[in-house]
Coordinates of C-alpha atoms and ligand atoms in Angstrom, one line a residue:
M22 CA 125.6 92.0 121.5
S23 CA 121.9 91.7 121.2
A24 CA 120.0 89.0 123.0
V25 CA 118.7 87.7 119.6
L26 CA 122.3 87.1 118.5
Q27 CA 123.5 85.6 121.7
N28 CA 120.8 83.0 122.1
P29 CA 119.1 82.2 118.9
S30 CA 117.6 78.9 119.9
T31 CA 115.4 80.5 122.5
I32 CA 114.3 83.5 120.5
S33 CA 110.6 84.1 120.5
A34 CA 110.1 87.7 121.7
A35 CA 109.0 90.1 119.1
H36 CA 110.8 93.4 118.4
T37 CA 114.3 92.2 119.1
N38 CA 116.2 94.3 116.6
V39 CA 118.8 92.8 114.3
K40 CA 121.9 95.0 114.3
L41 CA 124.1 96.5 111.6
L42 CA 127.8 95.7 111.7
I43 CA 129.8 98.9 110.9
N44 CA 133.4 99.4 111.6
G45 CA 133.7 96.5 113.9
K46 CA 130.6 97.4 116.1
L47 CA 127.1 96.0 116.2
V48 CA 124.9 99.1 116.0
E49 CA 121.2 99.7 116.2
S50 CA 119.8 101.3 113.1
K51 CA 118.2 104.7 113.3
T52 CA 115.8 103.8 110.4
Q53 CA 112.1 104.1 110.5
V54 CA 111.6 101.1 108.3
W55 CA 111.6 97.6 109.8
K56 CA 110.5 94.2 108.7
D57 CA 109.6 91.2 110.9
V58 CA 111.7 88.1 110.7
V59 CA 109.2 85.3 111.0
N60 CA 109.6 81.7 111.8
P61 CA 108.0 80.1 108.7
A62 CA 106.8 77.0 110.6
T63 CA 105.0 78.9 113.4
Q64 CA 104.7 82.5 112.3
V65 CA 106.3 83.6 115.6
V66 CA 108.1 86.9 115.0
L67 CA 111.8 86.2 115.9
A68 CA 113.2 89.7 115.5
R69 CA 112.9 92.9 113.4
V70 CA 115.4 93.7 110.6
P71 CA 116.1 97.3 109.8
F72 CA 116.2 98.8 106.3
A73 CA 119.4 100.8 106.8
T74 CA 119.4 104.5 106.1
Q75 CA 121.7 105.9 103.3
D76 CA 123.9 107.4 106.0
E77 CA 124.4 104.0 107.6
I78 CA 125.1 102.4 104.2
N79 CA 127.6 105.1 103.5
A80 CA 129.2 104.7 106.9
A81 CA 129.7 101.0 106.2
I82 CA 131.3 101.7 102.9
V83 CA 133.5 104.5 104.3
S84 CA 134.7 102.1 107.1
A85 CA 135.5 99.4 104.5
A86 CA 137.4 101.9 102.4
E87 CA 139.4 103.1 105.4
A88 CA 140.2 99.5 106.6
F89 CA 141.4 98.6 103.1
K90 CA 144.4 100.9 103.5
T91 CA 146.0 98.6 106.0
W92 CA 144.3 95.3 105.4
K93 CA 145.5 95.1 101.8
N94 CA 149.1 94.9 103.1
T95 CA 148.4 92.6 106.1
P96 CA 150.6 89.5 105.6
I97 CA 149.0 86.5 103.9
G98 CA 149.8 84.3 106.9
A99 CA 148.0 86.6 109.2
R100 CA 144.9 86.6 107.0
A101 CA 145.1 82.8 106.7
R102 CA 145.3 82.4 110.4
I103 CA 142.1 84.4 110.9
M104 CA 140.4 82.0 108.5
L105 CA 141.8 79.0 110.5
K106 CA 140.3 80.5 113.6
L107 CA 137.0 81.2 111.9
Q108 CA 136.6 77.6 110.7
E109 CA 137.2 76.5 114.3
L110 CA 134.6 78.9 115.7
I111 CA 132.0 77.8 113.1
R112 CA 132.6 74.2 114.1
R113 CA 132.2 75.2 117.8
D114 CA 128.9 76.9 117.1
M115 CA 127.5 74.5 114.5
K116 CA 124.4 73.6 116.6
K117 CA 123.7 77.2 117.5
L118 CA 124.0 78.3 113.9
A119 CA 121.8 75.5 112.7
A120 CA 119.1 76.2 115.3
C121 CA 119.0 79.8 114.3
L122 CA 118.9 78.9 110.6
T123 CA 116.0 76.4 111.1
A124 CA 114.1 79.0 113.2
E125 CA 114.3 81.8 110.6
Q126 CA 114.5 79.8 107.3
G127 CA 112.4 76.7 108.0
K128 CA 114.7 73.9 106.7
T129 CA 115.3 70.8 108.8
L130 CA 118.0 70.9 111.5
P131 CA 120.2 68.3 109.6
D132 CA 119.8 70.3 106.4
A133 CA 120.6 73.5 108.3
E134 CA 123.8 71.9 109.5
G135 CA 124.5 71.0 105.9
D136 CA 124.0 74.6 104.9
V137 CA 126.6 75.8 107.4
F138 CA 128.9 72.9 106.5
R139 CA 129.0 73.7 102.8
G140 CA 130.0 77.3 103.8
L141 CA 132.5 76.0 106.3
E142 CA 134.2 74.2 103.4
V143 CA 134.8 77.5 101.7
V144 CA 136.4 78.9 104.9
E145 CA 138.7 75.8 105.0
H146 CA 139.7 76.4 101.4
A147 CA 140.3 80.1 102.2
C148 CA 143.0 79.0 104.7
S149 CA 145.1 77.9 101.6
I150 CA 145.4 81.5 100.4
G151 CA 149.2 81.3 100.4
T152 CA 149.3 78.9 97.5
L153 CA 146.0 80.0 95.9
S154 CA 147.2 83.5 95.3
L155 CA 150.7 82.8 94.0
G156 CA 151.8 84.7 91.0
E157 CA 154.1 83.4 88.2
F158 CA 157.6 84.3 87.1
A159 CA 159.5 83.9 83.8
E160 CA 163.2 84.5 83.7
N161 CA 165.0 85.9 80.7
V162 CA 162.0 86.8 78.6
A163 CA 164.6 89.0 76.8
G164 CA 168.2 89.8 77.5
G165 CA 168.5 90.3 81.3
I166 CA 164.7 90.9 81.5
D167 CA 162.3 88.9 83.7
T168 CA 158.5 89.1 83.8
Y169 CA 156.3 88.2 86.7
F170 CA 152.7 88.7 87.7
L171 CA 151.3 89.3 91.2
R172 CA 147.7 89.3 92.4
Q173 CA 146.6 92.4 94.4
P174 CA 143.2 93.0 96.1
I175 CA 140.9 95.3 94.3
G176 CA 139.4 97.3 97.2
V177 CA 135.9 97.4 98.8
C178 CA 133.7 94.6 97.6
A179 CA 130.0 94.0 98.2
G180 CA 127.9 90.9 98.5
I181 CA 124.1 90.5 98.2
T182 CA 122.6 87.1 99.3
P183 CA 119.3 85.3 99.0
F184 CA 117.1 83.7 101.7
N185 CA 117.6 80.1 100.8
F186 CA 121.2 79.5 102.1
P187 CA 121.7 82.2 104.8
A188 CA 125.0 80.5 106.0
M189 CA 126.5 78.9 102.9
I190 CA 126.1 81.8 100.4
P191 CA 127.5 84.6 102.7
L192 CA 130.4 82.2 103.3
W193 CA 130.8 81.7 99.5
M194 CA 131.6 85.4 99.5
F195 CA 133.1 87.3 102.4
P196 CA 135.9 84.8 103.4
M197 CA 137.3 84.7 99.8
A198 CA 137.0 88.5 99.4
I199 CA 138.7 89.3 102.7
V200 CA 141.4 86.6 102.6
T201 CA 142.5 88.0 99.3
G202 CA 143.0 91.4 101.0
N203 CA 139.8 93.2 100.2
T204 CA 137.3 94.7 102.6
F205 CA 133.6 93.8 102.3
V206 CA 130.1 95.1 102.8
L207 CA 127.5 92.3 103.0
K208 CA 123.8 92.7 102.6
P209 CA 122.0 89.5 103.6
S210 CA 118.4 88.6 102.7
E211 CA 116.0 90.6 104.8
Q212 CA 113.9 87.5 105.1
D213 CA 116.4 85.6 107.3
P214 CA 119.4 87.8 108.3
M215 CA 120.1 86.4 111.8
T216 CA 122.3 83.4 110.9
T217 CA 124.4 85.6 108.7
M218 CA 124.8 88.0 111.6
L219 CA 126.0 85.2 113.9
L220 CA 128.6 84.3 111.2
A221 CA 129.7 88.0 111.1
E222 CA 130.1 88.0 114.8
L223 CA 132.2 84.9 114.6
A224 CA 134.4 86.6 112.0
M225 CA 134.9 89.5 114.5
E226 CA 135.7 86.9 117.2
A227 CA 138.2 85.2 114.9
G228 CA 140.1 88.5 114.5
V229 CA 138.8 90.2 111.4
P230 CA 139.8 93.8 112.1
A231 CA 137.2 96.6 112.4
G232 CA 135.9 97.7 109.0
V233 CA 137.2 94.7 107.0
L234 CA 133.7 93.1 107.2
N235 CA 130.6 95.2 107.5
V236 CA 126.9 94.1 107.3
I237 CA 124.0 96.3 106.4
H238 CA 120.4 95.3 106.0
G239 CA 117.6 96.3 103.6
G240 CA 116.1 95.7 100.2
K241 CA 116.3 97.4 96.8
E242 CA 117.5 100.8 98.1
A243 CA 120.4 99.2 99.9
V244 CA 121.3 97.0 97.0
D245 CA 121.2 99.9 94.5
A246 CA 123.4 102.0 96.8
L247 CA 126.0 99.2 96.8
C248 CA 125.8 98.9 93.1
T249 CA 126.3 102.6 92.4
N250 CA 128.7 103.8 95.1
P251 CA 132.0 104.7 93.5
A252 CA 134.1 103.3 96.4
I253 CA 132.8 99.7 95.7
K254 CA 134.9 97.9 93.1
A255 CA 133.1 94.5 92.8
V256 CA 129.6 93.2 93.5
S257 CA 128.8 89.5 94.0
F258 CA 125.0 88.7 93.9
V259 CA 123.1 85.5 94.4
G260 CA 119.3 85.5 93.9
S261 CA 116.5 85.5 91.4
C262 CA 117.0 86.3 87.7
H263 CA 115.0 89.5 87.6
V264 CA 117.0 91.0 90.5
G265 CA 120.3 89.6 89.2
E266 CA 119.9 91.1 85.8
H267 CA 119.2 94.5 87.4
V268 CA 122.2 94.2 89.8
Y269 CA 124.5 93.2 86.9
K270 CA 123.5 96.1 84.7
L271 CA 123.6 98.7 87.5
A272 CA 127.0 97.5 88.9
S273 CA 128.6 97.1 85.5
T274 CA 127.5 100.5 84.2
H275 CA 129.0 102.0 87.4
G276 CA 132.3 100.4 86.5
K277 CA 132.4 97.5 88.9
R278 CA 133.2 93.9 88.4
A279 CA 130.0 92.0 88.8
Q280 CA 129.0 88.3 89.1
C281 CA 125.4 87.2 89.5
M282 CA 124.4 83.7 90.2
M283 CA 120.7 83.4 89.5
G284 CA 117.5 81.3 89.0
A285 CA 117.3 77.8 87.6
K286 CA 115.2 75.0 86.2
N287 CA 117.3 71.9 86.7
H288 CA 116.5 68.9 84.6
A289 CA 117.4 65.4 85.6
V290 CA 117.4 62.9 82.7
V291 CA 116.4 59.3 83.7
M292 CA 117.4 56.6 81.2
P293 CA 115.6 53.2 81.2
D294 CA 118.9 51.5 82.2
A295 CA 119.3 53.6 85.4
S296 CA 119.6 51.9 88.8
K297 CA 115.9 52.4 89.5
D298 CA 115.6 52.5 93.2
Q299 CA 118.7 54.5 93.9
S300 CA 118.0 57.0 91.1
L301 CA 114.4 57.6 92.2
N302 CA 115.6 58.1 95.8
A303 CA 118.1 60.6 94.6
L304 CA 115.5 62.5 92.6
V305 CA 113.0 62.6 95.4
G306 CA 115.7 63.9 97.8
A307 CA 116.9 66.5 95.3
G308 CA 113.4 67.6 94.4
F309 CA 111.9 68.0 97.8
G310 CA 114.8 68.6 100.1
A311 CA 114.8 72.1 101.6
A312 CA 111.1 72.2 100.3
G313 CA 112.5 72.6 96.8
Q314 CA 114.1 75.9 97.7
R315 CA 117.6 75.2 96.4
C316 CA 118.9 76.8 93.2
M317 CA 120.3 73.3 92.4
A318 CA 117.1 71.4 93.3
T319 CA 115.9 69.0 90.7
S320 CA 112.8 70.6 89.4
V321 CA 112.2 68.7 86.1
V322 CA 112.5 65.0 85.7
V323 CA 112.9 63.9 82.0
M324 CA 111.9 60.3 81.7
V325 CA 113.4 58.7 78.6
G326 CA 111.4 55.9 76.9
E327 CA 110.4 53.1 79.3
A328 CA 111.6 55.0 82.3
S329 CA 108.2 56.8 82.2
Q330 CA 106.8 53.6 83.7
W331 CA 108.4 54.6 87.0
I332 CA 106.1 57.5 87.6
P333 CA 104.0 55.6 90.2
D334 CA 107.2 54.6 92.1
I335 CA 108.4 58.2 92.3
V336 CA 105.0 59.3 93.5
S337 CA 104.9 56.7 96.2
K338 CA 108.4 57.7 97.4
A339 CA 107.4 61.4 97.5
K340 CA 104.2 60.6 99.3
A341 CA 106.2 58.9 102.1
L342 CA 108.2 62.0 103.0
K343 CA 107.3 63.6 106.3
V344 CA 106.2 67.2 106.3
N345 CA 106.7 68.9 109.6
G346 CA 108.5 71.7 111.5
G347 CA 112.2 71.6 110.8
T348 CA 113.0 71.0 114.5
V349 CA 111.0 67.8 114.6
A350 CA 113.2 64.7 114.3
G351 CA 112.6 62.7 111.1
T352 CA 111.2 65.7 109.1
D353 CA 112.0 65.5 105.4
V354 CA 110.2 68.6 104.2
G355 CA 109.8 71.9 106.2
P356 CA 107.8 75.0 105.3
V357 CA 108.5 77.4 102.5
I358 CA 109.9 80.7 103.5
S359 CA 106.8 83.0 103.6
K360 CA 103.0 83.2 103.2
Q361 CA 103.6 85.0 99.9
A362 CA 105.9 82.2 98.6
K363 CA 103.2 79.6 99.6
T364 CA 100.5 81.5 97.8
R365 CA 102.6 81.9 94.7
I366 CA 103.5 78.2 94.6
E367 CA 99.9 77.2 95.1
G368 CA 98.9 79.5 92.3
L369 CA 101.4 77.8 90.0
I370 CA 100.1 74.3 91.0
A371 CA 96.5 75.5 90.1
Q372 CA 97.7 76.8 86.8
G373 CA 99.6 73.6 86.0
A374 CA 96.4 71.6 86.5
A375 CA 94.4 74.2 84.4
E376 CA 96.9 74.0 81.6
G377 CA 96.4 70.2 81.2
A378 CA 99.3 68.7 83.2
T379 CA 98.4 65.6 85.3
L380 CA 98.5 66.3 89.0
E381 CA 99.8 63.0 90.2
L382 CA 100.3 64.2 93.8
D383 CA 98.7 67.3 95.2
G384 CA 100.5 68.7 98.3
R385 CA 98.4 71.7 98.8
N386 CA 97.1 72.4 102.3
P387 CA 98.7 69.5 104.2
V388 CA 97.6 69.0 107.9
V389 CA 100.7 69.5 110.1
P390 CA 99.6 69.0 113.7
G391 CA 101.2 71.6 116.0
Y392 CA 102.2 73.8 113.1
E393 CA 98.8 74.7 111.7
K394 CA 99.9 78.3 110.9
G395 CA 103.1 77.2 109.0
N396 CA 103.7 77.8 105.3
F397 CA 103.6 74.1 104.4
I398 CA 103.2 72.6 101.0
A399 CA 103.7 68.8 100.8
P400 CA 105.5 67.2 97.8
T401 CA 103.6 67.8 94.6
I402 CA 104.2 66.0 91.3
F403 CA 102.9 66.7 87.8
S404 CA 103.4 64.4 84.8
G405 CA 102.6 65.1 81.2
V406 CA 104.3 68.5 81.4
K407 CA 105.3 70.3 78.2
P408 CA 107.3 73.5 77.4
G409 CA 105.0 76.4 77.2
M410 CA 103.1 75.5 80.4
K411 CA 103.9 78.0 83.1
I412 CA 105.0 75.2 85.5
Y413 CA 107.7 74.3 83.0
D414 CA 108.7 77.8 81.9
E415 CA 108.9 79.4 85.3
E416 CA 111.2 78.6 88.3
I417 CA 108.7 77.4 91.0
F418 CA 111.2 77.3 93.9
G419 CA 109.0 75.0 96.0
P420 CA 108.3 71.3 96.6
V421 CA 106.9 70.7 93.1
L422 CA 108.5 68.2 90.8
I423 CA 107.4 68.1 87.1
I424 CA 107.8 65.2 84.8
V425 CA 108.4 65.4 81.0
N426 CA 108.5 62.3 78.8
V427 CA 110.7 62.0 75.8
D428 CA 111.6 59.1 73.5
T429 CA 115.4 59.3 73.2
L430 CA 118.5 60.6 74.8
D431 CA 118.9 63.1 71.9
D432 CA 115.4 64.4 72.6
A433 CA 116.3 64.8 76.3
I434 CA 119.5 66.7 75.4
A435 CA 117.6 69.0 73.0
L436 CA 115.0 69.7 75.6
V437 CA 117.6 70.7 78.3
N438 CA 119.6 72.8 75.8
A439 CA 116.5 74.6 74.6
N440 CA 115.7 75.7 78.2
P441 CA 117.0 79.2 79.0
Y442 CA 118.5 78.3 82.4
G443 CA 121.9 76.6 82.8
N444 CA 122.5 76.1 86.5
G445 CA 122.5 72.4 86.9
T446 CA 121.5 69.1 85.3
G447 CA 122.0 65.4 85.8
I448 CA 121.7 62.1 84.1
F449 CA 120.9 58.8 85.7
T450 CA 122.2 55.8 83.8
Q451 CA 124.4 52.7 84.1
S452 CA 126.0 53.4 80.7
G453 CA 129.4 55.2 80.6
A454 CA 128.9 55.9 76.9
V455 CA 125.5 57.6 77.5
A456 CA 126.9 59.6 80.4
R457 CA 129.9 60.7 78.4
K458 CA 127.7 61.8 75.4
F459 CA 125.5 63.7 77.9
Q460 CA 128.2 65.6 79.6
N461 CA 129.8 66.5 76.3
E462 CA 126.7 67.7 74.5
I463 CA 124.7 69.3 77.4
D464 CA 124.9 73.1 77.6
V465 CA 124.6 73.5 81.3
G466 CA 127.3 74.7 83.7
Q467 CA 127.1 72.0 86.4
V468 CA 126.5 68.3 85.5
G469 CA 125.8 65.4 87.8
I470 CA 126.2 61.8 86.7
N471 CA 124.1 59.8 89.0
V472 CA 124.6 62.7 91.4
P473 CA 121.4 64.7 91.9
V474 CA 122.7 68.1 93.3
P475 CA 126.1 68.5 91.7
V476 CA 127.3 71.6 93.6
P477 CA 131.1 71.5 93.3
V478 CA 133.3 71.5 96.4
P479 CA 135.3 74.7 97.0
Y480 CA 138.6 73.6 95.3
F481 CA 136.5 74.0 92.1
S482 CA 134.0 76.8 91.6
F483 CA 130.3 77.2 91.2
T484 CA 129.8 77.2 87.5
G485 CA 126.2 77.8 86.5
S486 CA 125.8 79.1 82.9
R487 CA 123.6 80.8 80.3
G488 CA 120.4 82.3 81.9
S489 CA 121.4 81.3 85.4
K490 CA 124.6 83.4 85.5
L491 CA 125.9 86.8 84.5
G492 CA 129.7 87.5 84.7
D493 CA 132.5 85.2 83.8
L494 CA 133.7 84.1 87.2
G495 CA 132.0 82.1 90.0
P496 CA 131.7 82.9 93.6
Y497 CA 134.2 80.5 95.3
G498 CA 137.2 78.4 94.4
K499 CA 139.9 79.4 91.9
Q500 CA 137.5 81.7 90.1
A501 CA 136.8 83.7 93.3
I502 CA 140.6 84.3 93.6
Q503 CA 140.5 85.8 90.0
F504 CA 137.3 87.8 90.8
Y505 CA 138.7 89.3 93.9
T506 CA 142.2 90.2 92.7
Q507 CA 143.7 92.3 90.0
V508 CA 146.6 90.8 88.2
K509 CA 149.6 93.1 87.8
T510 CA 152.4 92.2 85.4
V511 CA 155.9 93.5 86.0
T512 CA 158.6 93.4 83.4
E513 CA 162.0 94.0 85.1
R514 CA 165.6 94.6 84.2
W515 CA 168.6 95.6 86.3
F516 CA 171.3 97.4 84.4
D517 CA 174.8 96.0 84.9
D518 CA 177.4 98.6 83.7
S519 CA 180.0 95.9 83.4
L520 CA 178.1 94.3 80.5
T521 CA 177.9 95.6 76.9
N522 CA 175.6 98.6 76.5
T523 CA 173.1 97.7 73.7
G524 CA 172.4 101.4 72.8
V525 CA 169.2 103.1 72.0
N526 CA 166.3 100.8 70.9
T527 CA 163.5 102.6 69.1
T528 CA 161.6 99.4 68.2
I529 CA 158.9 97.7 70.3
S530 CA 161.1 94.6 70.7
L531 CA 162.7 93.7 74.0
K532 CA 166.4 93.0 73.6
Ligands
NAD6 P1 115.8 87.6 95.4 O1 116.3 87.9 94.1 O2 114.4 88.0 95.7 O3 116.7 88.3 96.6 C1 118.1 88.2 96.5 C2 118.7 89.5 97.2 O4 118.3 90.6 96.3 C3 118.1 89.8 98.6 O5 119.2 90.2 99.4 C4 117.1 90.9 98.4 O6 117.0 91.8 99.4 C5 117.6 91.6 97.1 N1 116.5 92.2 96.3 C6 115.2 91.7 96.3 N2 114.5 92.5 95.4 C7 115.4 93.4 94.9 C8 115.2 94.5 94.0 N3 114.1 94.7 93.4 N4 116.3 95.2 93.7 C9 117.5 95.0 94.3 N5 117.7 94.0 95.2 C10 116.6 93.2 95.5 O7 116.0 86.0 95.7 P2 115.5 85.1 96.9 O8 114.1 84.9 96.7 O9 116.0 85.6 98.2 O10 116.3 83.8 96.5 C11 115.8 82.8 95.7 C12 116.4 82.9 94.3 O11 117.8 82.9 94.3 C13 115.9 81.8 93.3 O12 115.7 82.3 92.1 C14 117.2 80.9 93.3 O13 117.3 80.1 92.2 C15 118.3 81.9 93.4 N6 119.5 81.3 93.9 C16 120.5 81.1 93.0 C17 121.7 80.5 93.4 C18 122.8 80.3 92.4 O14 123.9 80.0 92.8 N7 122.6 80.3 91.1 C19 121.8 80.1 94.7 C20 120.8 80.4 95.6 C21 119.6 81.0 95.2

């Protein structure tokens, strides 16, 4: 085990190399291409991540294919017990995982624990695989004939994950894939791969056999290799739209099942009858938590009618948030992931102002004592935003909340439905009738009613829609069981020579 993986809370030395996980062993890559993993609050280099060679990627896939031969028939109870152990180990190492996550990703320590916890819930759910994967049986579908279906694993599956949830999103994928009897090759974000590696090590400690879970690192070449290798049967991707569209096309044209959970522009509609203080608190938390780098962050507030009078209140709540390093107690907003992300977001803020939106709160270049080199942007709010402005049309993925005013609920619904994304939306109101109309008419996959970040718990599934998703099935919950299994239907009869022989039947009917 490398020092970087053993003791993430004290990591500071440059050039500690993140390992690959191939066939149950942590191995040093032989690649010539490395990238620094940088603490976004301090710019300290935490480690180097390799861009795995094609030979290393192939070795990971071959090891997964070999392991599948026995893992697919490992009893359900044995697989479930490994998940039970894994959830125990994640709980044991919660603080260590969160410290690593904050160091490499930047979110606050409590939010980092939340990231791990939302993934842990998926592992807990995976422990129920016995009942989750049951087939169905119908007796006497014809004379003496029964039909049943069973679920079988599909083979080697791959997962490609983004930087913003380095614990939760890998845990959306590999526990469900392997508990259903598949083997897995995971490619975490090259921006923050260390927390994911800690989780992979815990999976080994929990008893996942060699080759059942493999981890490779890299960028486009690694992703393309996973999407095109004939041994891989399914690809699960979470990340931006432009990469997701590429992954979906490449994986599907190579005959694989594919699911891509992608970018978003989540609108929260605020009715004038909403509980003002609690609604605005929820919106500010959902807009600026994790520095706005959540796919389900509220990014557009749609103020209906007189609710627009609350703009000064939302601005003063946002202004009160504390911007600081994620390890500092009381921090609300940490840094964004990289210098490039910061520059991009600042560019969008400048463009929003240039295009005529009102910059109610400008969070550019905040002073953060002790963290002068960090990638900080403080909460930023625009009002008077309209479709067609770049800050409306593009996913900003930073601590920038934009406000659009409309006259009626119908106008709000029309606005949300005209937006190409369909990840999440919400309505804040005291009226059941208004909420019911909204949830019925809105064309978005995940709806919150007075709930700002409506990410479903794992007994359901993540159900983004339209431009935010490609593929029919979501990454966890019941839909993941369907994604990671092939249904086989068996129609069965046992001849009993003591009964009447019905003779030759040349029709398609079962008798
Ligand atoms: P990204 O698309 O840049 O990267 C995602 C993964 O794709 C990474 O592993 C990366 O190495 C790989 N990748 C990057 N460029 C590639 C290329 N050209 N070809 C092939 N692979 C490539 O996304 P990100 O910046 O890491 O994450 C933020 C994005 O993810 C946002 O758009 C956010 O909305 C989205 N996201 C969506 C969900 C969801 O469930 N819908 C959840 C989290 C994040």
